[in-house]
Amino acid sequence: MPMISSALERFIYQAASRSRKQTEPADCVLALAPLMLDLIEQAGTFLEPQHYRSDPHGYARNLVYDAADESLSLYSIVWLPGQWTPVHDHGSWGVVGVIEGVLEERSYVRLSPDRGADSDIDLVRGGTVLLRHGAVTSFVPNPDHIHVTGVPSERPRAVSLHLYGRMMSDFNIYDVGARTRRRINVAHNES
Ligand SMILES: [Fe+2]
């Protein structure tokens, strides 16, 4: 069992308690975002070399903490230059904090009204946000928060912390041209 820093322990205790009380995802991320803001500043006390593992073939997801009841999970994600997610949503709330570099998020908006459908999905591109060290962003699944995140090839590595309201071991990816969506499993490195 790795030693858990007191900052991480405190964060997990408070995040679990606040997320239990806030059943509405938008209230939940409101309550958790300030905790992430503080956690970023303490990252040096609990991130270890294994949390900075990267993969030349794609962004690397390193598990930092998972709750025994799978109600919370925290990952450190390492984005090498030019690495991006597919277009995806999470089916969960999430709170993201940037540790290093600039994480870029490009959003999409779903125009087709049937959120349960896996085909005939019309997506249009939305805006871009650039998140530096210390920045916190969040999302909720009402409606689907569809986006791409990553680092353009001309920028250096980015590292970010991602807290979700479930184990994030699968999510929906979208083929914008084919107007389809499908569920895929996503891998992570154990801590
Ligand atoms: Fe995402």
mmCIF file with all atom_site columns, C-alpha atoms and ligand atoms in Angstrom:
data_model
loop_
_atom_site.group_PDB
_atom_site.id
_atom_site.type_symbol
_atom_site.label_atom_id
_atom_site.label_alt_id
_atom_site.label_comp_id
_atom_site.label_asym_id
_atom_site.label_entity_id
_atom_site.label_seq_id
_atom_site.pdbx_PDB_ins_code
_atom_site.Cartn_x
_atom_site.Cartn_y
_atom_site.Cartn_z
_atom_site.occupancy
_atom_site.B_iso_or_equiv
_atom_site.pdbx_formal_charge
_atom_site.auth_seq_id
_atom_site.auth_comp_id
_atom_site.auth_asym_id
_atom_site.auth_atom_id
_atom_site.pdbx_PDB_model_num
ATOM   1   C  CA . MET A 1 1   ? 0.000   0.000  0.000   1.00 0.00 ? 1   MET A CA 1
ATOM   2   C  CA . PRO A 1 2   ? 1.682   3.274  -1.053  1.00 0.00 ? 2   PRO A CA 1
ATOM   3   C  CA . MET A 1 3   ? 1.794   6.030  1.507   1.00 0.00 ? 3   MET A CA 1
ATOM   4   C  CA . ILE A 1 4   ? -0.969  8.537  0.851   1.00 0.00 ? 4   ILE A CA 1
ATOM   5   C  CA . SER A 1 5   ? -0.038  12.162 1.502   1.00 0.00 ? 5   SER A CA 1
ATOM   6   C  CA . SER A 1 6   ? -2.188  14.060 3.940   1.00 0.00 ? 6   SER A CA 1
ATOM   7   C  CA . ALA A 1 7   ? -3.178  16.535 1.196   1.00 0.00 ? 7   ALA A CA 1
ATOM   8   C  CA . LEU A 1 8   ? -4.458  13.707 -0.995  1.00 0.00 ? 8   LEU A CA 1
ATOM   9   C  CA . GLU A 1 9   ? -6.150  12.020 1.964   1.00 0.00 ? 9   GLU A CA 1
ATOM   10  C  CA . ARG A 1 10  ? -7.885  15.252 2.902   1.00 0.00 ? 10  ARG A CA 1
ATOM   11  C  CA . PHE A 1 11  ? -8.973  15.830 -0.692  1.00 0.00 ? 11  PHE A CA 1
ATOM   12  C  CA . ILE A 1 12  ? -10.438 12.341 -1.007  1.00 0.00 ? 12  ILE A CA 1
ATOM   13  C  CA . TYR A 1 13  ? -12.233 12.563 2.321   1.00 0.00 ? 13  TYR A CA 1
ATOM   14  C  CA . GLN A 1 14  ? -13.771 15.928 1.460   1.00 0.00 ? 14  GLN A CA 1
ATOM   15  C  CA . ALA A 1 15  ? -14.558 14.987 -2.154  1.00 0.00 ? 15  ALA A CA 1
ATOM   16  C  CA . ALA A 1 16  ? -16.325 11.816 -1.029  1.00 0.00 ? 16  ALA A CA 1
ATOM   17  C  CA . SER A 1 17  ? -18.307 13.654 1.600   1.00 0.00 ? 17  SER A CA 1
ATOM   18  C  CA . ARG A 1 18  ? -19.305 16.540 -0.694  1.00 0.00 ? 18  ARG A CA 1
ATOM   19  C  CA . SER A 1 19  ? -20.183 14.307 -3.652  1.00 0.00 ? 19  SER A CA 1
ATOM   20  C  CA . ARG A 1 20  ? -22.426 12.165 -1.421  1.00 0.00 ? 20  ARG A CA 1
ATOM   21  C  CA . LYS A 1 21  ? -24.336 15.254 -0.305  1.00 0.00 ? 21  LYS A CA 1
ATOM   22  C  CA . GLN A 1 22  ? -24.685 16.768 -3.787  1.00 0.00 ? 22  GLN A CA 1
ATOM   23  C  CA . THR A 1 23  ? -26.772 14.471 -5.909  1.00 0.00 ? 23  THR A CA 1
ATOM   24  C  CA . GLU A 1 24  ? -27.188 17.052 -8.696  1.00 0.00 ? 24  GLU A CA 1
ATOM   25  C  CA . PRO A 1 25  ? -24.029 16.913 -10.857 1.00 0.00 ? 25  PRO A CA 1
ATOM   26  C  CA . ALA A 1 26  ? -23.865 20.689 -11.322 1.00 0.00 ? 26  ALA A CA 1
ATOM   27  C  CA . ASP A 1 27  ? -23.932 21.183 -7.545  1.00 0.00 ? 27  ASP A CA 1
ATOM   28  C  CA . CYS A 1 28  ? -21.402 18.426 -7.128  1.00 0.00 ? 28  CYS A CA 1
ATOM   29  C  CA . VAL A 1 29  ? -18.787 20.026 -9.403  1.00 0.00 ? 29  VAL A CA 1
ATOM   30  C  CA . LEU A 1 30  ? -19.435 23.408 -7.761  1.00 0.00 ? 30  LEU A CA 1
ATOM   31  C  CA . ALA A 1 31  ? -18.592 21.845 -4.411  1.00 0.00 ? 31  ALA A CA 1
ATOM   32  C  CA . LEU A 1 32  ? -15.552 19.930 -5.694  1.00 0.00 ? 32  LEU A CA 1
ATOM   33  C  CA . ALA A 1 33  ? -13.855 22.493 -7.962  1.00 0.00 ? 33  ALA A CA 1
ATOM   34  C  CA . PRO A 1 34  ? -12.349 24.495 -5.049  1.00 0.00 ? 34  PRO A CA 1
ATOM   35  C  CA . LEU A 1 35  ? -10.926 21.270 -3.617  1.00 0.00 ? 35  LEU A CA 1
ATOM   36  C  CA . MET A 1 36  ? -9.184  20.580 -6.930  1.00 0.00 ? 36  MET A CA 1
ATOM   37  C  CA . LEU A 1 37  ? -7.807  24.122 -6.943  1.00 0.00 ? 37  LEU A CA 1
ATOM   38  C  CA . ASP A 1 38  ? -6.106  23.397 -3.610  1.00 0.00 ? 38  ASP A CA 1
ATOM   39  C  CA . LEU A 1 39  ? -5.051  19.886 -4.605  1.00 0.00 ? 39  LEU A CA 1
ATOM   40  C  CA . ILE A 1 40  ? -3.071  21.193 -7.605  1.00 0.00 ? 40  ILE A CA 1
ATOM   41  C  CA . GLU A 1 41  ? -0.906  23.273 -5.287  1.00 0.00 ? 41  GLU A CA 1
ATOM   42  C  CA . GLN A 1 42  ? -0.193  20.178 -3.186  1.00 0.00 ? 42  GLN A CA 1
ATOM   43  C  CA . ALA A 1 43  ? 0.520   17.876 -6.140  1.00 0.00 ? 43  ALA A CA 1
ATOM   44  C  CA . GLY A 1 44  ? 4.223   17.666 -5.257  1.00 0.00 ? 44  GLY A CA 1
ATOM   45  C  CA . THR A 1 45  ? 3.344   15.946 -1.966  1.00 0.00 ? 45  THR A CA 1
ATOM   46  C  CA . PHE A 1 46  ? 1.606   12.956 -3.527  1.00 0.00 ? 46  PHE A CA 1
ATOM   47  C  CA . LEU A 1 47  ? 2.452   12.586 -7.218  1.00 0.00 ? 47  LEU A CA 1
ATOM   48  C  CA . GLU A 1 48  ? 5.159   9.990  -7.655  1.00 0.00 ? 48  GLU A CA 1
ATOM   49  C  CA . PRO A 1 49  ? 7.193   8.998  -10.707 1.00 0.00 ? 49  PRO A CA 1
ATOM   50  C  CA . GLN A 1 50  ? 4.587   6.404  -11.745 1.00 0.00 ? 50  GLN A CA 1
ATOM   51  C  CA . HIS A 1 51  ? 1.980   9.174  -12.014 1.00 0.00 ? 51  HIS A CA 1
ATOM   52  C  CA . TYR A 1 52  ? 4.117   10.819 -14.714 1.00 0.00 ? 52  TYR A CA 1
ATOM   53  C  CA . ARG A 1 53  ? 4.270   7.725  -16.923 1.00 0.00 ? 53  ARG A CA 1
ATOM   54  C  CA . SER A 1 54  ? 3.731   8.593  -20.576 1.00 0.00 ? 54  SER A CA 1
ATOM   55  C  CA . ASP A 1 55  ? 3.154   6.515  -23.682 1.00 0.00 ? 55  ASP A CA 1
ATOM   56  C  CA . PRO A 1 56  ? 4.499   7.429  -27.126 1.00 0.00 ? 56  PRO A CA 1
ATOM   57  C  CA . HIS A 1 57  ? 1.385   5.848  -28.687 1.00 0.00 ? 57  HIS A CA 1
ATOM   58  C  CA . GLY A 1 58  ? -1.207  7.956  -26.880 1.00 0.00 ? 58  GLY A CA 1
ATOM   59  C  CA . TYR A 1 59  ? -1.977  9.971  -23.749 1.00 0.00 ? 59  TYR A CA 1
ATOM   60  C  CA . ALA A 1 60  ? -1.353  7.948  -20.580 1.00 0.00 ? 60  ALA A CA 1
ATOM   61  C  CA . ARG A 1 61  ? -3.910  7.600  -17.774 1.00 0.00 ? 61  ARG A CA 1
ATOM   62  C  CA . ASN A 1 62  ? -2.296  6.819  -14.426 1.00 0.00 ? 62  ASN A CA 1
ATOM   63  C  CA . LEU A 1 63  ? -4.591  5.868  -11.572 1.00 0.00 ? 63  LEU A CA 1
ATOM   64  C  CA . VAL A 1 64  ? -3.961  7.910  -8.418  1.00 0.00 ? 64  VAL A CA 1
ATOM   65  C  CA . TYR A 1 65  ? -6.951  6.799  -6.336  1.00 0.00 ? 65  TYR A CA 1
ATOM   66  C  CA . ASP A 1 66  ? -10.083 4.695  -6.752  1.00 0.00 ? 66  ASP A CA 1
ATOM   67  C  CA . ALA A 1 67  ? -12.784 4.386  -4.094  1.00 0.00 ? 67  ALA A CA 1
ATOM   68  C  CA . ALA A 1 68  ? -13.598 0.860  -2.921  1.00 0.00 ? 68  ALA A CA 1
ATOM   69  C  CA . ASP A 1 69  ? -17.235 1.387  -3.960  1.00 0.00 ? 69  ASP A CA 1
ATOM   70  C  CA . GLU A 1 70  ? -16.116 2.868  -7.332  1.00 0.00 ? 70  GLU A CA 1
ATOM   71  C  CA . SER A 1 71  ? -17.976 6.108  -6.604  1.00 0.00 ? 71  SER A CA 1
ATOM   72  C  CA . LEU A 1 72  ? -14.877 8.245  -7.214  1.00 0.00 ? 72  LEU A CA 1
ATOM   73  C  CA . SER A 1 73  ? -11.710 7.901  -9.250  1.00 0.00 ? 73  SER A CA 1
ATOM   74  C  CA . LEU A 1 74  ? -8.705  10.176 -9.652  1.00 0.00 ? 74  LEU A CA 1
ATOM   75  C  CA . TYR A 1 75  ? -6.218  9.896  -12.515 1.00 0.00 ? 75  TYR A CA 1
ATOM   76  C  CA . SER A 1 76  ? -3.103  11.737 -13.501 1.00 0.00 ? 76  SER A CA 1
ATOM   77  C  CA . ILE A 1 77  ? -3.070  12.075 -17.285 1.00 0.00 ? 77  ILE A CA 1
ATOM   78  C  CA . VAL A 1 78  ? 0.139   12.750 -19.192 1.00 0.00 ? 78  VAL A CA 1
ATOM   79  C  CA . TRP A 1 79  ? -0.239  14.330 -22.628 1.00 0.00 ? 79  TRP A CA 1
ATOM   80  C  CA . LEU A 1 80  ? 2.804   14.319 -24.856 1.00 0.00 ? 80  LEU A CA 1
ATOM   81  C  CA . PRO A 1 81  ? 2.947   16.875 -27.687 1.00 0.00 ? 81  PRO A CA 1
ATOM   82  C  CA . GLY A 1 82  ? 0.411   15.960 -30.382 1.00 0.00 ? 82  GLY A CA 1
ATOM   83  C  CA . GLN A 1 83  ? -1.634  13.552 -28.215 1.00 0.00 ? 83  GLN A CA 1
ATOM   84  C  CA . TRP A 1 84  ? -5.423  13.991 -28.180 1.00 0.00 ? 84  TRP A CA 1
ATOM   85  C  CA . THR A 1 85  ? -8.460  12.072 -27.021 1.00 0.00 ? 85  THR A CA 1
ATOM   86  C  CA . PRO A 1 86  ? -11.046 11.038 -29.569 1.00 0.00 ? 86  PRO A CA 1
ATOM   87  C  CA . VAL A 1 87  ? -14.255 13.103 -29.563 1.00 0.00 ? 87  VAL A CA 1
ATOM   88  C  CA . HIS A 1 88  ? -15.949 11.765 -26.431 1.00 0.00 ? 88  HIS A CA 1
ATOM   89  C  CA . ASP A 1 89  ? -18.290 12.260 -23.504 1.00 0.00 ? 89  ASP A CA 1
ATOM   90  C  CA . HIS A 1 90  ? -18.019 10.780 -20.013 1.00 0.00 ? 90  HIS A CA 1
ATOM   91  C  CA . GLY A 1 91  ? -21.518 9.957  -18.780 1.00 0.00 ? 91  GLY A CA 1
ATOM   92  C  CA . SER A 1 92  ? -20.442 11.407 -15.440 1.00 0.00 ? 92  SER A CA 1
ATOM   93  C  CA . TRP A 1 93  ? -19.484 14.641 -13.814 1.00 0.00 ? 93  TRP A CA 1
ATOM   94  C  CA . GLY A 1 94  ? -15.758 15.423 -13.795 1.00 0.00 ? 94  GLY A CA 1
ATOM   95  C  CA . VAL A 1 95  ? -13.373 17.963 -12.302 1.00 0.00 ? 95  VAL A CA 1
ATOM   96  C  CA . VAL A 1 96  ? -10.008 18.564 -13.978 1.00 0.00 ? 96  VAL A CA 1
ATOM   97  C  CA . GLY A 1 97  ? -6.978  20.468 -12.697 1.00 0.00 ? 97  GLY A CA 1
ATOM   98  C  CA . VAL A 1 98  ? -3.807  21.248 -14.625 1.00 0.00 ? 98  VAL A CA 1
ATOM   99  C  CA . ILE A 1 99  ? -0.451  20.440 -13.011 1.00 0.00 ? 99  ILE A CA 1
ATOM   100 C  CA . GLU A 1 100 ? 1.947   21.203 -15.844 1.00 0.00 ? 100 GLU A CA 1
ATOM   101 C  CA . GLY A 1 101 ? 1.879   22.629 -19.373 1.00 0.00 ? 101 GLY A CA 1
ATOM   102 C  CA . VAL A 1 102 ? -1.223  23.830 -21.204 1.00 0.00 ? 102 VAL A CA 1
ATOM   103 C  CA . LEU A 1 103 ? -4.154  21.464 -21.648 1.00 0.00 ? 103 LEU A CA 1
ATOM   104 C  CA . GLU A 1 104 ? -6.400  22.345 -24.566 1.00 0.00 ? 104 GLU A CA 1
ATOM   105 C  CA . GLU A 1 105 ? -10.097 21.504 -24.689 1.00 0.00 ? 105 GLU A CA 1
ATOM   106 C  CA . ARG A 1 106 ? -12.145 21.791 -27.873 1.00 0.00 ? 106 ARG A CA 1
ATOM   107 C  CA . SER A 1 107 ? -15.860 21.413 -27.322 1.00 0.00 ? 107 SER A CA 1
ATOM   108 C  CA . TYR A 1 108 ? -18.681 20.108 -29.491 1.00 0.00 ? 108 TYR A CA 1
ATOM   109 C  CA . VAL A 1 109 ? -22.407 20.760 -29.264 1.00 0.00 ? 109 VAL A CA 1
ATOM   110 C  CA . ARG A 1 110 ? -24.956 18.105 -30.141 1.00 0.00 ? 110 ARG A CA 1
ATOM   111 C  CA . LEU A 1 111 ? -27.748 19.504 -32.305 1.00 0.00 ? 111 LEU A CA 1
ATOM   112 C  CA . SER A 1 112 ? -29.772 16.311 -32.794 1.00 0.00 ? 112 SER A CA 1
ATOM   113 C  CA . PRO A 1 113 ? -32.296 16.093 -29.954 1.00 0.00 ? 113 PRO A CA 1
ATOM   114 C  CA . ASP A 1 114 ? -32.351 12.343 -29.185 1.00 0.00 ? 114 ASP A CA 1
ATOM   115 C  CA . ARG A 1 115 ? -29.567 11.963 -26.629 1.00 0.00 ? 115 ARG A CA 1
ATOM   116 C  CA . GLY A 1 116 ? -30.139 8.203  -26.404 1.00 0.00 ? 116 GLY A CA 1
ATOM   117 C  CA . ALA A 1 117 ? -29.441 7.594  -30.094 1.00 0.00 ? 117 ALA A CA 1
ATOM   118 C  CA . ASP A 1 118 ? -26.121 6.171  -31.319 1.00 0.00 ? 118 ASP A CA 1
ATOM   119 C  CA . SER A 1 119 ? -26.627 7.280  -34.924 1.00 0.00 ? 119 SER A CA 1
ATOM   120 C  CA . ASP A 1 120 ? -27.819 10.343 -36.847 1.00 0.00 ? 120 ASP A CA 1
ATOM   121 C  CA . ILE A 1 121 ? -25.904 12.503 -34.385 1.00 0.00 ? 121 ILE A CA 1
ATOM   122 C  CA . ASP A 1 122 ? -25.266 16.032 -35.541 1.00 0.00 ? 122 ASP A CA 1
ATOM   123 C  CA . LEU A 1 123 ? -22.320 17.681 -33.822 1.00 0.00 ? 123 LEU A CA 1
ATOM   124 C  CA . VAL A 1 124 ? -21.026 21.188 -34.399 1.00 0.00 ? 124 VAL A CA 1
ATOM   125 C  CA . ARG A 1 125 ? -17.713 22.490 -33.152 1.00 0.00 ? 125 ARG A CA 1
ATOM   126 C  CA . GLY A 1 126 ? -17.740 24.853 -30.214 1.00 0.00 ? 126 GLY A CA 1
ATOM   127 C  CA . GLY A 1 127 ? -15.022 26.928 -28.603 1.00 0.00 ? 127 GLY A CA 1
ATOM   128 C  CA . THR A 1 128 ? -11.563 26.141 -27.307 1.00 0.00 ? 128 THR A CA 1
ATOM   129 C  CA . VAL A 1 129 ? -10.161 26.708 -23.841 1.00 0.00 ? 129 VAL A CA 1
ATOM   130 C  CA . LEU A 1 130 ? -6.483  26.698 -22.871 1.00 0.00 ? 130 LEU A CA 1
ATOM   131 C  CA . LEU A 1 131 ? -5.798  25.630 -19.312 1.00 0.00 ? 131 LEU A CA 1
ATOM   132 C  CA . ARG A 1 132 ? -2.463  26.347 -17.665 1.00 0.00 ? 132 ARG A CA 1
ATOM   133 C  CA . HIS A 1 133 ? -0.970  25.158 -14.389 1.00 0.00 ? 133 HIS A CA 1
ATOM   134 C  CA . GLY A 1 134 ? -3.419  25.956 -11.608 1.00 0.00 ? 134 GLY A CA 1
ATOM   135 C  CA . ALA A 1 135 ? -6.552  26.028 -13.799 1.00 0.00 ? 135 ALA A CA 1
ATOM   136 C  CA . VAL A 1 136 ? -9.606  23.970 -12.908 1.00 0.00 ? 136 VAL A CA 1
ATOM   137 C  CA . THR A 1 137 ? -12.419 23.009 -15.274 1.00 0.00 ? 137 THR A CA 1
ATOM   138 C  CA . SER A 1 138 ? -15.416 20.751 -14.808 1.00 0.00 ? 138 SER A CA 1
ATOM   139 C  CA . PHE A 1 139 ? -18.280 19.179 -16.701 1.00 0.00 ? 139 PHE A CA 1
ATOM   140 C  CA . VAL A 1 140 ? -21.621 17.525 -16.075 1.00 0.00 ? 140 VAL A CA 1
ATOM   141 C  CA . PRO A 1 141 ? -23.568 14.992 -18.149 1.00 0.00 ? 141 PRO A CA 1
ATOM   142 C  CA . ASN A 1 142 ? -26.689 17.117 -18.540 1.00 0.00 ? 142 ASN A CA 1
ATOM   143 C  CA . PRO A 1 143 ? -26.603 17.470 -21.467 1.00 0.00 ? 143 PRO A CA 1
ATOM   144 C  CA . ASP A 1 144 ? -23.705 15.335 -22.746 1.00 0.00 ? 144 ASP A CA 1
ATOM   145 C  CA . HIS A 1 145 ? -20.453 17.214 -22.460 1.00 0.00 ? 145 HIS A CA 1
ATOM   146 C  CA . ILE A 1 146 ? -18.758 16.304 -25.737 1.00 0.00 ? 146 ILE A CA 1
ATOM   147 C  CA . HIS A 1 147 ? -15.174 17.368 -26.273 1.00 0.00 ? 147 HIS A CA 1
ATOM   148 C  CA . VAL A 1 148 ? -11.629 16.632 -27.357 1.00 0.00 ? 148 VAL A CA 1
ATOM   149 C  CA . THR A 1 149 ? -8.731  17.330 -25.023 1.00 0.00 ? 149 THR A CA 1
ATOM   150 C  CA . GLY A 1 150 ? -5.014  17.219 -25.616 1.00 0.00 ? 150 GLY A CA 1
ATOM   151 C  CA . VAL A 1 151 ? -1.883  19.089 -26.530 1.00 0.00 ? 151 VAL A CA 1
ATOM   152 C  CA . PRO A 1 152 ? -0.963  20.349 -30.025 1.00 0.00 ? 152 PRO A CA 1
ATOM   153 C  CA . SER A 1 153 ? 2.350   19.103 -31.367 1.00 0.00 ? 153 SER A CA 1
ATOM   154 C  CA . GLU A 1 154 ? 4.027   22.502 -31.013 1.00 0.00 ? 154 GLU A CA 1
ATOM   155 C  CA . ARG A 1 155 ? 3.436   22.687 -27.242 1.00 0.00 ? 155 ARG A CA 1
ATOM   156 C  CA . PRO A 1 156 ? 5.304   20.787 -24.514 1.00 0.00 ? 156 PRO A CA 1
ATOM   157 C  CA . ARG A 1 157 ? 3.953   17.972 -22.348 1.00 0.00 ? 157 ARG A CA 1
ATOM   158 C  CA . ALA A 1 158 ? 0.944   18.614 -20.131 1.00 0.00 ? 158 ALA A CA 1
ATOM   159 C  CA . VAL A 1 159 ? -0.050  16.786 -16.946 1.00 0.00 ? 159 VAL A CA 1
ATOM   160 C  CA . SER A 1 160 ? -3.536  17.028 -15.446 1.00 0.00 ? 160 SER A CA 1
ATOM   161 C  CA . LEU A 1 161 ? -5.551  15.536 -12.592 1.00 0.00 ? 161 LEU A CA 1
ATOM   162 C  CA . HIS A 1 162 ? -9.027  14.159 -13.386 1.00 0.00 ? 162 HIS A CA 1
ATOM   163 C  CA . LEU A 1 163 ? -11.618 13.342 -10.738 1.00 0.00 ? 163 LEU A CA 1
ATOM   164 C  CA . TYR A 1 164 ? -14.785 11.527 -11.861 1.00 0.00 ? 164 TYR A CA 1
ATOM   165 C  CA . GLY A 1 165 ? -17.956 10.308 -10.198 1.00 0.00 ? 165 GLY A CA 1
ATOM   166 C  CA . ARG A 1 166 ? -17.303 6.699  -11.245 1.00 0.00 ? 166 ARG A CA 1
ATOM   167 C  CA . MET A 1 167 ? -14.456 4.535  -12.491 1.00 0.00 ? 167 MET A CA 1
ATOM   168 C  CA . MET A 1 168 ? -13.714 6.051  -15.892 1.00 0.00 ? 168 MET A CA 1
ATOM   169 C  CA . SER A 1 169 ? -12.952 2.781  -17.654 1.00 0.00 ? 169 SER A CA 1
ATOM   170 C  CA . ASP A 1 170 ? -15.300 3.309  -20.601 1.00 0.00 ? 170 ASP A CA 1
ATOM   171 C  CA . PHE A 1 171 ? -16.797 6.249  -22.419 1.00 0.00 ? 171 PHE A CA 1
ATOM   172 C  CA . ASN A 1 172 ? -18.679 7.202  -25.591 1.00 0.00 ? 172 ASN A CA 1
ATOM   173 C  CA . ILE A 1 173 ? -16.627 8.171  -28.602 1.00 0.00 ? 173 ILE A CA 1
ATOM   174 C  CA . TYR A 1 174 ? -18.109 9.951  -31.602 1.00 0.00 ? 174 TYR A CA 1
ATOM   175 C  CA . ASP A 1 175 ? -17.374 9.731  -35.327 1.00 0.00 ? 175 ASP A CA 1
ATOM   176 C  CA . VAL A 1 176 ? -18.373 13.230 -36.354 1.00 0.00 ? 176 VAL A CA 1
ATOM   177 C  CA . GLY A 1 177 ? -18.379 12.509 -40.126 1.00 0.00 ? 177 GLY A CA 1
ATOM   178 C  CA . ALA A 1 178 ? -20.321 9.229  -39.825 1.00 0.00 ? 178 ALA A CA 1
ATOM   179 C  CA . ARG A 1 179 ? -22.644 10.867 -37.228 1.00 0.00 ? 179 ARG A CA 1
ATOM   180 C  CA . THR A 1 180 ? -22.319 7.866  -34.912 1.00 0.00 ? 180 THR A CA 1
ATOM   181 C  CA . ARG A 1 181 ? -21.367 7.146  -31.317 1.00 0.00 ? 181 ARG A CA 1
ATOM   182 C  CA . ARG A 1 182 ? -20.111 3.974  -29.638 1.00 0.00 ? 182 ARG A CA 1
ATOM   183 C  CA . ARG A 1 183 ? -18.949 2.876  -26.211 1.00 0.00 ? 183 ARG A CA 1
ATOM   184 C  CA . ILE A 1 184 ? -15.285 1.899  -25.831 1.00 0.00 ? 184 ILE A CA 1
ATOM   185 C  CA . ASN A 1 185 ? -13.157 0.706  -22.927 1.00 0.00 ? 185 ASN A CA 1
ATOM   186 C  CA . VAL A 1 186 ? -10.266 2.945  -21.947 1.00 0.00 ? 186 VAL A CA 1
ATOM   187 C  CA . ALA A 1 187 ? -7.160  1.581  -20.302 1.00 0.00 ? 187 ALA A CA 1
ATOM   188 C  CA . HIS A 1 188 ? -5.187  3.023  -17.399 1.00 0.00 ? 188 HIS A CA 1
ATOM   189 C  CA . ASN A 1 189 ? -1.982  2.250  -15.530 1.00 0.00 ? 189 ASN A CA 1
ATOM   190 C  CA . GLU A 1 190 ? -2.511  1.035  -11.983 1.00 0.00 ? 190 GLU A CA 1
ATOM   191 C  CA . SER A 1 191 ? -0.804  3.060  -9.271  1.00 0.00 ? 191 SER A CA 1
HETATM 192 FE FE . FE  B 2 .   ? -13.099 14.270 -21.385 1.00 0.00 ? 1   FE  B FE 1
#
